[in-house]
CSV table of C-alpha atoms in Angstrom, one decimal:
chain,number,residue,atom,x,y,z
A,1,UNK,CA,-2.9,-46.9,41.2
A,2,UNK,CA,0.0,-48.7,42.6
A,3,UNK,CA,2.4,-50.7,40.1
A,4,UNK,CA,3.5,-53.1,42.7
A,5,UNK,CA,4.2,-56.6,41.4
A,6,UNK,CA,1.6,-57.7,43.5
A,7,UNK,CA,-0.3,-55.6,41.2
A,8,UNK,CA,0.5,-57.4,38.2
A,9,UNK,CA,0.3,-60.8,39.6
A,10,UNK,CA,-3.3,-59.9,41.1
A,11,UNK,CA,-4.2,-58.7,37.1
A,12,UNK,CA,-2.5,-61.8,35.9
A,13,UNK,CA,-4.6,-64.4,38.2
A,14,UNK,CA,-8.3,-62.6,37.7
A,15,UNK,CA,-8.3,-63.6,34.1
A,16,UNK,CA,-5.0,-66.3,33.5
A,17,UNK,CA,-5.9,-67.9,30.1
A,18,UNK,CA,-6.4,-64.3,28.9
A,19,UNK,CA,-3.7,-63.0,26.6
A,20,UNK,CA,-0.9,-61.5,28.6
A,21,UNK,CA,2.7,-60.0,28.2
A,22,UNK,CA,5.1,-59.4,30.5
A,23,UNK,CA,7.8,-56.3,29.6
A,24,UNK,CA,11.1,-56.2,31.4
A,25,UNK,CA,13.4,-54.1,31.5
A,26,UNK,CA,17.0,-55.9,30.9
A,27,UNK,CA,19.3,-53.6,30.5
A,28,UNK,CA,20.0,-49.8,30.9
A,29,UNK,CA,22.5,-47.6,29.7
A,30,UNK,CA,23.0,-44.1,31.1
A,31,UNK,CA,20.1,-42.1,32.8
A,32,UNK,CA,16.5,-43.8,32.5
A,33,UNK,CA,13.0,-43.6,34.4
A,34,UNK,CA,13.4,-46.9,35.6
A,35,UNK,CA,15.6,-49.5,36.4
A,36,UNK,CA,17.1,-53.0,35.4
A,37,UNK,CA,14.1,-55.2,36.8
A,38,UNK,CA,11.1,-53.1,36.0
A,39,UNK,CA,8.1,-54.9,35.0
A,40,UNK,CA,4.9,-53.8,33.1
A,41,UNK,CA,2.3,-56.4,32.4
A,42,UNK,CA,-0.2,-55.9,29.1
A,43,UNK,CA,-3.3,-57.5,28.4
A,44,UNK,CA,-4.4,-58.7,24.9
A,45,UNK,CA,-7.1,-56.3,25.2
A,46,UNK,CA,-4.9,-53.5,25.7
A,47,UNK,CA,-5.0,-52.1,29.3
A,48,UNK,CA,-1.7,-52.5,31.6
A,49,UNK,CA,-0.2,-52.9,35.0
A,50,UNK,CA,2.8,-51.6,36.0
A,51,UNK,CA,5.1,-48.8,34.5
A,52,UNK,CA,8.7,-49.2,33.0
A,53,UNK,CA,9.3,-45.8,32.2
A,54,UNK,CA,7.9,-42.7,33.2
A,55,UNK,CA,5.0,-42.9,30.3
A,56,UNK,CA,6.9,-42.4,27.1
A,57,UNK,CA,7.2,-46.1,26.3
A,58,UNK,CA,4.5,-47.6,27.3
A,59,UNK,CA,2.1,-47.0,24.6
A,60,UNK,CA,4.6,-48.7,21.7
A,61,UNK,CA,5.1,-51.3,24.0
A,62,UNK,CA,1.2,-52.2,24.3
A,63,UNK,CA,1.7,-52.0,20.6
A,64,UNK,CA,4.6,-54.3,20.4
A,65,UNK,CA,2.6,-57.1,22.4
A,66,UNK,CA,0.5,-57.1,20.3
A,67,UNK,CA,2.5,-58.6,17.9
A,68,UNK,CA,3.6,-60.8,20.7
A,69,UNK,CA,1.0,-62.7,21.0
A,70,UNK,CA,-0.1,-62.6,17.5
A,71,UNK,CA,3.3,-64.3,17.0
A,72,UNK,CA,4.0,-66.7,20.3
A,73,UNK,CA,7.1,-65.3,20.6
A,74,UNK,CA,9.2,-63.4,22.6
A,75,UNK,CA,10.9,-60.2,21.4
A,76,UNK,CA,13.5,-58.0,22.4
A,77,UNK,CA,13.8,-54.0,21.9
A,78,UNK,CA,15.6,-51.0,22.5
A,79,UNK,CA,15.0,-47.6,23.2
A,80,UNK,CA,17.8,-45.2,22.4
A,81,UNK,CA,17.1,-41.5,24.2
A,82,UNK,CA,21.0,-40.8,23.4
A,83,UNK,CA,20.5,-39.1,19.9
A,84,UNK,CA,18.9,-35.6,20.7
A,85,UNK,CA,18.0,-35.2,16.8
A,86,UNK,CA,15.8,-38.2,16.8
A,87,UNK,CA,12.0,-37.2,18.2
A,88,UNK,CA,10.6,-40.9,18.2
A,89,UNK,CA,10.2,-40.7,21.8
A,90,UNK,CA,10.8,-37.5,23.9
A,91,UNK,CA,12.8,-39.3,26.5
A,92,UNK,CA,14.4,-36.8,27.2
A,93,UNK,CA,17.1,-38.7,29.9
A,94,UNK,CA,19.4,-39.4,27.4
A,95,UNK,CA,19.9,-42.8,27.8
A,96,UNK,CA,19.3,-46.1,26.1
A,97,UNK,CA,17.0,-48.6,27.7
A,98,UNK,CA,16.8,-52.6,26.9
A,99,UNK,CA,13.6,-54.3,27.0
A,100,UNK,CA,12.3,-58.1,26.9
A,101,UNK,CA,8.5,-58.9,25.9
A,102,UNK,CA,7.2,-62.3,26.9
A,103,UNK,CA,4.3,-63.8,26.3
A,104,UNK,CA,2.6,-65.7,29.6
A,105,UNK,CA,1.1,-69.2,28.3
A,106,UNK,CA,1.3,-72.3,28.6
A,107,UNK,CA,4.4,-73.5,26.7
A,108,UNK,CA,6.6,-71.6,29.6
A,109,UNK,CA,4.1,-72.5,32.5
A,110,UNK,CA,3.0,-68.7,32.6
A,111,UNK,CA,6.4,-68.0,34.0
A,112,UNK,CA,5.4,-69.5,36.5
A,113,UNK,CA,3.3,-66.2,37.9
A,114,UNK,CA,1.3,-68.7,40.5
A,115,UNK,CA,4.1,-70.2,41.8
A,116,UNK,CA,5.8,-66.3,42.5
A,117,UNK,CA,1.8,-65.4,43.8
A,118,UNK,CA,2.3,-67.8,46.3
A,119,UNK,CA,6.1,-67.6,47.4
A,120,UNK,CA,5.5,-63.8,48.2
A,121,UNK,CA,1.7,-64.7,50.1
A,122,UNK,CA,3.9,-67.5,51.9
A,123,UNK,CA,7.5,-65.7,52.4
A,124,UNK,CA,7.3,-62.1,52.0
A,125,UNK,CA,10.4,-62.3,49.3
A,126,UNK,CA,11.3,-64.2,46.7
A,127,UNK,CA,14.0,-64.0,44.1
A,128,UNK,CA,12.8,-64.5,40.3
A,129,UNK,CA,15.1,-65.7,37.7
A,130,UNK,CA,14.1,-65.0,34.0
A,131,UNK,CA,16.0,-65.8,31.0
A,132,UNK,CA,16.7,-63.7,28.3
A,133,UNK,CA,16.3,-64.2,25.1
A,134,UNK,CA,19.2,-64.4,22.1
A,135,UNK,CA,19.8,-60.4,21.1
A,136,UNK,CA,17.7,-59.1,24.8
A,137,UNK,CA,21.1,-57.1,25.6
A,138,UNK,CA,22.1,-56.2,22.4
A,139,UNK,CA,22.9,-52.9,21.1
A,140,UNK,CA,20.7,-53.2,18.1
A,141,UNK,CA,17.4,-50.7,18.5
A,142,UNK,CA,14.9,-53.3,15.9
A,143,UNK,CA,13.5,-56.0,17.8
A,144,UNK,CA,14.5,-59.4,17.8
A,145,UNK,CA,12.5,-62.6,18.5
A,146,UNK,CA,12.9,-66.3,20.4
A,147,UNK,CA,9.9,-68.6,21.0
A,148,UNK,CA,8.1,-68.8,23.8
A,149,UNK,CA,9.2,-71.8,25.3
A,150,UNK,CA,12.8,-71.0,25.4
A,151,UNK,CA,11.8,-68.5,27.5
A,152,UNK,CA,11.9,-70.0,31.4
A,153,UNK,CA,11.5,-68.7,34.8
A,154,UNK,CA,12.3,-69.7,37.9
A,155,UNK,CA,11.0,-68.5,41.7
A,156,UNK,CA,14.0,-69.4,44.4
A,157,UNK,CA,12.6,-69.0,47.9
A,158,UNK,CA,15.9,-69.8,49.5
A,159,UNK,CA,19.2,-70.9,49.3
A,160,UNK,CA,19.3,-74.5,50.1
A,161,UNK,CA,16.8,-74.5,47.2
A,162,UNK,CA,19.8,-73.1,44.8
A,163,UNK,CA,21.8,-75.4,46.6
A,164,UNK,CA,19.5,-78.5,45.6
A,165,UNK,CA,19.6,-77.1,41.8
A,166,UNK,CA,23.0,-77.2,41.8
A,167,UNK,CA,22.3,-73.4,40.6
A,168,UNK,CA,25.9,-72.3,40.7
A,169,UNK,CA,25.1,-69.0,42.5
A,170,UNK,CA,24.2,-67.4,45.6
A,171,UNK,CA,21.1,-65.5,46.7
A,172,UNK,CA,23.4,-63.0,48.1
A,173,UNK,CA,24.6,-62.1,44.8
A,174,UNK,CA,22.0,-60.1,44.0
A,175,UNK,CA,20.5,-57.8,46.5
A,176,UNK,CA,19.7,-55.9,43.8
A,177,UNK,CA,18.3,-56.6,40.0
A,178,UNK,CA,21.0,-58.3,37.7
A,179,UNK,CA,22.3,-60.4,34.9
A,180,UNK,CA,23.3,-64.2,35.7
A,181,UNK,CA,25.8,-65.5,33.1
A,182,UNK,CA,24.2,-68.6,31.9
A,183,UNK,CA,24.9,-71.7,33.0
A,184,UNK,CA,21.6,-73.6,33.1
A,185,UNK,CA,18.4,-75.2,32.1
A,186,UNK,CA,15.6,-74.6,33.4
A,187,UNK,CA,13.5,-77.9,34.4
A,188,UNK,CA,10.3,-78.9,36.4
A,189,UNK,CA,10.6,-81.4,39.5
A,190,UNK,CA,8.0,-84.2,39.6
A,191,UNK,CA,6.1,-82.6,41.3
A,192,UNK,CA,5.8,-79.9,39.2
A,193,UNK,CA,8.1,-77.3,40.9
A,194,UNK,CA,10.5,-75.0,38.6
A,195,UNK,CA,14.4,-76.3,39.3
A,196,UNK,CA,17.4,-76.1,37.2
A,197,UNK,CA,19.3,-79.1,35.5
A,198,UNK,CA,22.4,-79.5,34.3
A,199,UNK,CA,24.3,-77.2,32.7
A,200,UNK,CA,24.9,-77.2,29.5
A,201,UNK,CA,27.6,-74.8,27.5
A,202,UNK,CA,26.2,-72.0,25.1
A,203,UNK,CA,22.8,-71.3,27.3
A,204,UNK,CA,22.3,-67.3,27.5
A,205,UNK,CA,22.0,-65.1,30.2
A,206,UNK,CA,19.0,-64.3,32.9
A,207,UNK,CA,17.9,-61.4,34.4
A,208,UNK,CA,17.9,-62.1,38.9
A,209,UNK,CA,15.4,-59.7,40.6
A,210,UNK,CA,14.8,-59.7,44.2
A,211,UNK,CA,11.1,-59.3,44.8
A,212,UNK,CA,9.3,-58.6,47.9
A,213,UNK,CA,5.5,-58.4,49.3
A,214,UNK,CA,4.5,-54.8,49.7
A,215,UNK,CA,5.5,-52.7,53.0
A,216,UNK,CA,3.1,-53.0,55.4
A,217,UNK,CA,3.0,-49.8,58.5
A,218,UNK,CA,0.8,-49.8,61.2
A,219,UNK,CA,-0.9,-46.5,62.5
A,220,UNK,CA,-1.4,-46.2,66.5
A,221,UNK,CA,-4.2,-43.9,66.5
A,222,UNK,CA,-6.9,-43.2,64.0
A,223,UNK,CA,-7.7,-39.2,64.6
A,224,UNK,CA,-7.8,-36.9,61.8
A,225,UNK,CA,-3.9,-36.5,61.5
A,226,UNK,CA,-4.0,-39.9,60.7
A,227,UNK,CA,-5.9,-39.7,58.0
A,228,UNK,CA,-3.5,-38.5,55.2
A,229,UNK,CA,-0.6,-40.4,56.9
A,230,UNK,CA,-2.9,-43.5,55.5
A,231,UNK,CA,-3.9,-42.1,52.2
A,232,UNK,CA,-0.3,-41.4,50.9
A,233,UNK,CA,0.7,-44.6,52.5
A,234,UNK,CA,-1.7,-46.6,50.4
A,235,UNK,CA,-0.9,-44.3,47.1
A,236,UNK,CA,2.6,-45.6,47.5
A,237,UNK,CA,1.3,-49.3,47.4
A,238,UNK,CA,1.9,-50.0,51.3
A,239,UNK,CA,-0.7,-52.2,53.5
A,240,UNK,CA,-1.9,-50.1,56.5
A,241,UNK,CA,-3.5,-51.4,59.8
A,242,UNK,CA,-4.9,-48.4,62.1
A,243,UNK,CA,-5.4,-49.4,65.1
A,244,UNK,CA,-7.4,-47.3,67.6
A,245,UNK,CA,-10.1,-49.0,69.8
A,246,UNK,CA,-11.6,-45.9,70.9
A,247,UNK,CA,-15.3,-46.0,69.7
A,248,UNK,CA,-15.0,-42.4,68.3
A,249,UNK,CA,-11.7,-43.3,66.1
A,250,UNK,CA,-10.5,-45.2,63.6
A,251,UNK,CA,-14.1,-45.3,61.7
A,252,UNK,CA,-14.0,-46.8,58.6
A,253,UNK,CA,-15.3,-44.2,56.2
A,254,UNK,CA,-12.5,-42.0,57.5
A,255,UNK,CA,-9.7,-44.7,56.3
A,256,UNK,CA,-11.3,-46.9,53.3
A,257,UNK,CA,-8.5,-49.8,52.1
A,258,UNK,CA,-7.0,-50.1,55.6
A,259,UNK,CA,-7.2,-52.6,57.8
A,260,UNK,CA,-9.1,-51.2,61.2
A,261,UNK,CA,-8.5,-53.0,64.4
A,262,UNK,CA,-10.3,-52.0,67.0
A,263,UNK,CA,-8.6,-54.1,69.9
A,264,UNK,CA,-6.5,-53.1,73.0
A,265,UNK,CA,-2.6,-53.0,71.8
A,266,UNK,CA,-1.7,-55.7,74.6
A,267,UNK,CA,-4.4,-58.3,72.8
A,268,UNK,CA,-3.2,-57.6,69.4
A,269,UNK,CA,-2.1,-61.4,68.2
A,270,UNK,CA,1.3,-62.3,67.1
A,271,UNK,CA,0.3,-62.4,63.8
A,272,UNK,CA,-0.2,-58.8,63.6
A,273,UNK,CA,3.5,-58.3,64.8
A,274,UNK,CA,4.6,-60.7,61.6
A,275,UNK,CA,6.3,-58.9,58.9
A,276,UNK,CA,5.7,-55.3,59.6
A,277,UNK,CA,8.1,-52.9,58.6
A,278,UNK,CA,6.8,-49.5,60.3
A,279,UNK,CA,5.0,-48.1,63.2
A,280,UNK,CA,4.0,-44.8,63.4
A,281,UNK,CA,2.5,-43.8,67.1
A,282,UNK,CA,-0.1,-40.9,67.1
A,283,UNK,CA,-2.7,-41.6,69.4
A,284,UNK,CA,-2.5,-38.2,71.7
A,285,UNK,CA,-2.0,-40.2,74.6
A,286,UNK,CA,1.1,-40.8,76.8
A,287,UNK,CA,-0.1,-44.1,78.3
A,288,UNK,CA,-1.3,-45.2,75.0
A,289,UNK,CA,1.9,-44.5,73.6
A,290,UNK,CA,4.0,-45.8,76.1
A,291,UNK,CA,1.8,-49.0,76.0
A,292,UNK,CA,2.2,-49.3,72.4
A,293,UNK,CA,6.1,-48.9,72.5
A,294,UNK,CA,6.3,-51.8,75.3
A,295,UNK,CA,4.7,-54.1,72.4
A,296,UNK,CA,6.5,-53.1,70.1
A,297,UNK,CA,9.4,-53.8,72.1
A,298,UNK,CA,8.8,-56.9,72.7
A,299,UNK,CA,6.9,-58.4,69.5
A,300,UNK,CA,7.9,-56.5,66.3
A,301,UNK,CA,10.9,-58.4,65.8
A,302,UNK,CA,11.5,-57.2,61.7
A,303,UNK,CA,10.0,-53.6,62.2
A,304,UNK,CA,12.4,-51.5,60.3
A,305,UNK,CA,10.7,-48.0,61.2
A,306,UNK,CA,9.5,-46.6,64.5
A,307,UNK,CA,7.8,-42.9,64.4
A,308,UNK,CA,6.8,-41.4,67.7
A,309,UNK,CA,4.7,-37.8,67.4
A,310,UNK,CA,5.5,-35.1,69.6
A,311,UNK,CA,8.8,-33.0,70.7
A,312,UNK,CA,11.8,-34.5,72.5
A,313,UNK,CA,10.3,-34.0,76.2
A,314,UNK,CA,7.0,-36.1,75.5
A,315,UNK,CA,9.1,-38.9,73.6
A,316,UNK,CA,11.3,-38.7,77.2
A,317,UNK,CA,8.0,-39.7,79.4
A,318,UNK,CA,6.5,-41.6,77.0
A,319,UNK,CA,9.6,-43.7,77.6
A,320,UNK,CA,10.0,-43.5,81.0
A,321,UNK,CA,6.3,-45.0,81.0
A,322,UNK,CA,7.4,-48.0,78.8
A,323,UNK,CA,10.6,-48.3,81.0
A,324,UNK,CA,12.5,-48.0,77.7
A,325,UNK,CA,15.1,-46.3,75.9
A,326,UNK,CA,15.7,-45.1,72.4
A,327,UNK,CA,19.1,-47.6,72.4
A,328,UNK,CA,16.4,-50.5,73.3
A,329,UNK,CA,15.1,-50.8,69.6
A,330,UNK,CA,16.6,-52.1,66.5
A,331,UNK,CA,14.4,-50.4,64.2
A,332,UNK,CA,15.4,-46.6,63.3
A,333,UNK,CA,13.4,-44.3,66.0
A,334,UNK,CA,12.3,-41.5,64.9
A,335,UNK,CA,11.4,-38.7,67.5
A,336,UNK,CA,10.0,-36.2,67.1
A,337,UNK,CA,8.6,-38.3,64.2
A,338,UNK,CA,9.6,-37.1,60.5
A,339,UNK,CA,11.7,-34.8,58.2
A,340,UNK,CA,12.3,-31.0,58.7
A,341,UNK,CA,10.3,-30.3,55.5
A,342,UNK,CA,8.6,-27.3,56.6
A,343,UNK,CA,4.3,-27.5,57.3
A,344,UNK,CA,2.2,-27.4,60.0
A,345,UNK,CA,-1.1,-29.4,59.0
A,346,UNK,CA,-1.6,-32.8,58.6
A,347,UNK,CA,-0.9,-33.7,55.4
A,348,UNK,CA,2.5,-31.6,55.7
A,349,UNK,CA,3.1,-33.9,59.1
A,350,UNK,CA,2.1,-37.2,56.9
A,351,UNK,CA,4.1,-36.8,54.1
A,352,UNK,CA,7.0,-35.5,56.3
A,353,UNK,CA,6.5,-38.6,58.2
A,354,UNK,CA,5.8,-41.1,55.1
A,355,UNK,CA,9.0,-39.3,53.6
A,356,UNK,CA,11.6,-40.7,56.3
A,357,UNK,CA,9.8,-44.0,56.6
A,358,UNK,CA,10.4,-44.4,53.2
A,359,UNK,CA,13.9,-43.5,52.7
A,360,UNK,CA,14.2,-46.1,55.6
A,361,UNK,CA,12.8,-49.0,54.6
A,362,UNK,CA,14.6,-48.6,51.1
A,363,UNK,CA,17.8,-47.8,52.2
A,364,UNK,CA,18.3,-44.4,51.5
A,365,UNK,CA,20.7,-41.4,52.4
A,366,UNK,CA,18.4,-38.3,53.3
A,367,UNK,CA,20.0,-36.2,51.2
A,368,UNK,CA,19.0,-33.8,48.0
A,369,UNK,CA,18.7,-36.2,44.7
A,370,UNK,CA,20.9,-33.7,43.2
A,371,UNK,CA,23.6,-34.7,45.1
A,372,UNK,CA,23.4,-38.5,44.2
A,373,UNK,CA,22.2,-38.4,40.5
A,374,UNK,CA,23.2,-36.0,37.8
């Protein structure tokens, strides 16, 4: 299952007056399983969406919200993995990991989980601003507790929006989860829209995370290679579209949870082109191919990830069919597609594939892990 906070919002609205808890992480210390900004949602009844730590935590946490909503207010905890003699937990990374527990209801709007449902359908991204509690970053491993209502949230779509607040801070200031000194209150417009008022001295701290819709690829070609390219694509949360519409690909059975389009690539509508973050071109065709890179060219304006199968020569005429270059795309082009990982079959070619894309589209260095984390 994937633990995307689409995920949790999807849980959240099938069954909103049901008991519900949201656990962020707040603060982090040293080596943890996840980072400041990780959210796990918990149901009264006991299942959960979402993960803030590789498994060891989240058990005492369904626990703890309990007690949350038995109570109506919010708690903070803290796990410390930095003493090796204490077994409470197995961590096991040796670092100390800060937690918040809210309870969604109707004395802080639900956190406003519809509004942040709807800015991500509408937008794509969002920033969402929580506040933390008295104690949340404290060093102190017991829980401590706030009411509910003094817990507020906050979805910013853009900056003229902060701007209109009078917020104080920039959108740009956190391209990446973080702490806001406080300096406001949150408020509701007439209209019923979550703004900030005034400020007023003495108001704690929130926690800024940059939240976006999931990554969405599109597969050109729906033969059997295909196949696990869309299966570990969908594991890792993404939104497929195969498109293929030759009669004898692309069948549904073969690719259940995707989105099949069975249309010529030039009658695709713009819409498709909207927001898509990688292309991966495997349709065994050189005229296919080439047809599909002259759309691309021209309509997938935010496409962050172009993968084109085959060795150097076919990528060279598939090219000269399109009457393009390599130089005449933004996105990073990858051909021949994928990492040197070693394989042959298709779920070696997929994951090599799926393994670049995603370093891509999240910005990282292909390099061993070892040589980045300790």
């Amino acid at each position: 299952m994937s633990h995307h906070i689409e995920d949790l919002l999807n849980a959240w609205s099938a069954a909103p007056q049901d008991d519900w808890v949201l656990a962020v992480v707040t603060h982090v210390e040293g080596s943890a399983y996840r980072k400041v900004g990780a959210m796990m949602l918990i149901h009264g009844m006991g299942k959960s969406v979402g993960l803030v730590s590789g498994g060891c935590l989240e058990a005492d946490l369904r626990r703890r919200a309990q007690k949350v909503i038995q109570t109506g207010q919010a708690a903070s905890v803290c796990y410390d993995a930095t003493d090796e003699a204490d077994a409470s937990y197995q961590l096991g990374c040796g670092g100390l990991v800060h937690l918040m527990l809210v309870p969604l209801c109707a004395a802080n709007h639900y956190l406003h989980f519809q509004a942040l449902k709807a800015s991500l359908a509408s937008q794509g991204q969002c920033h969402y601003q929580l506040d933390l509690i008295d104690d949340s970053l404290s060093f102190d491993s017991t829980s401590t507790a706030g009411s509910s209502d003094s817990v507020g949230a906050q979805v910013w779509c853009s900056q003229q929006a902060l701007d209109d607040a009078k917020a104080g801070w920039q959108l740009s200031d956190f391209p990446r989860p973080g702490i806001l000194q406080g300096q406001s209150v949150p408020g509701e417009s007439a209209q019923g829209e979550a703004v900030l008022c005034e400020s007023v001295q003495g108001k704690s701290a929130s926690l800024v995370v940059p939240l976006r819709e999931r990554h969405r690829i599109a597969i050109f070609g729906g033969g059997l290679d295909a196949q696990p390219v869309c299966q570990i694509a969908q594991q890792l949360g993404w939104r497929v579209d195969v498109v293929d519409r030759r009669t004898s690909y692309a069948r549904e059975y073969d690719f259940v949870g995707a989105n099949i389009i069975k249309l010529p690539i030039n009658e695709l509508p713009q819409s498709f082109w909207t927001r898509l973050d990688g292309a991966i071109l495997m349709q065994h065709n050189l005229e296919l191919d080439a047809q599909a890179l002259a759309e691309i060219h021209q309509h997938a304006r935010e496409l962050s990830y172009l993968a084109l199968l085959g060795p150097g020569h076919r990528r060279d005429r598939v090219l000269a069919l399109a009457g393009l270059e390599v130089a005449s795309f933004g996105a990073y082009f990858s051909a021949p597609a994928g990492l040197a990982l070693g394989g042959e079959l298709p779920s070696s070619i997929a994951l090599s594939i799926l393994s670049e894309c995603h370093g891509v589209l999240h910005g990282a260095k292909r390099v061993a892990l070892k040589e980045v984390m300790a």
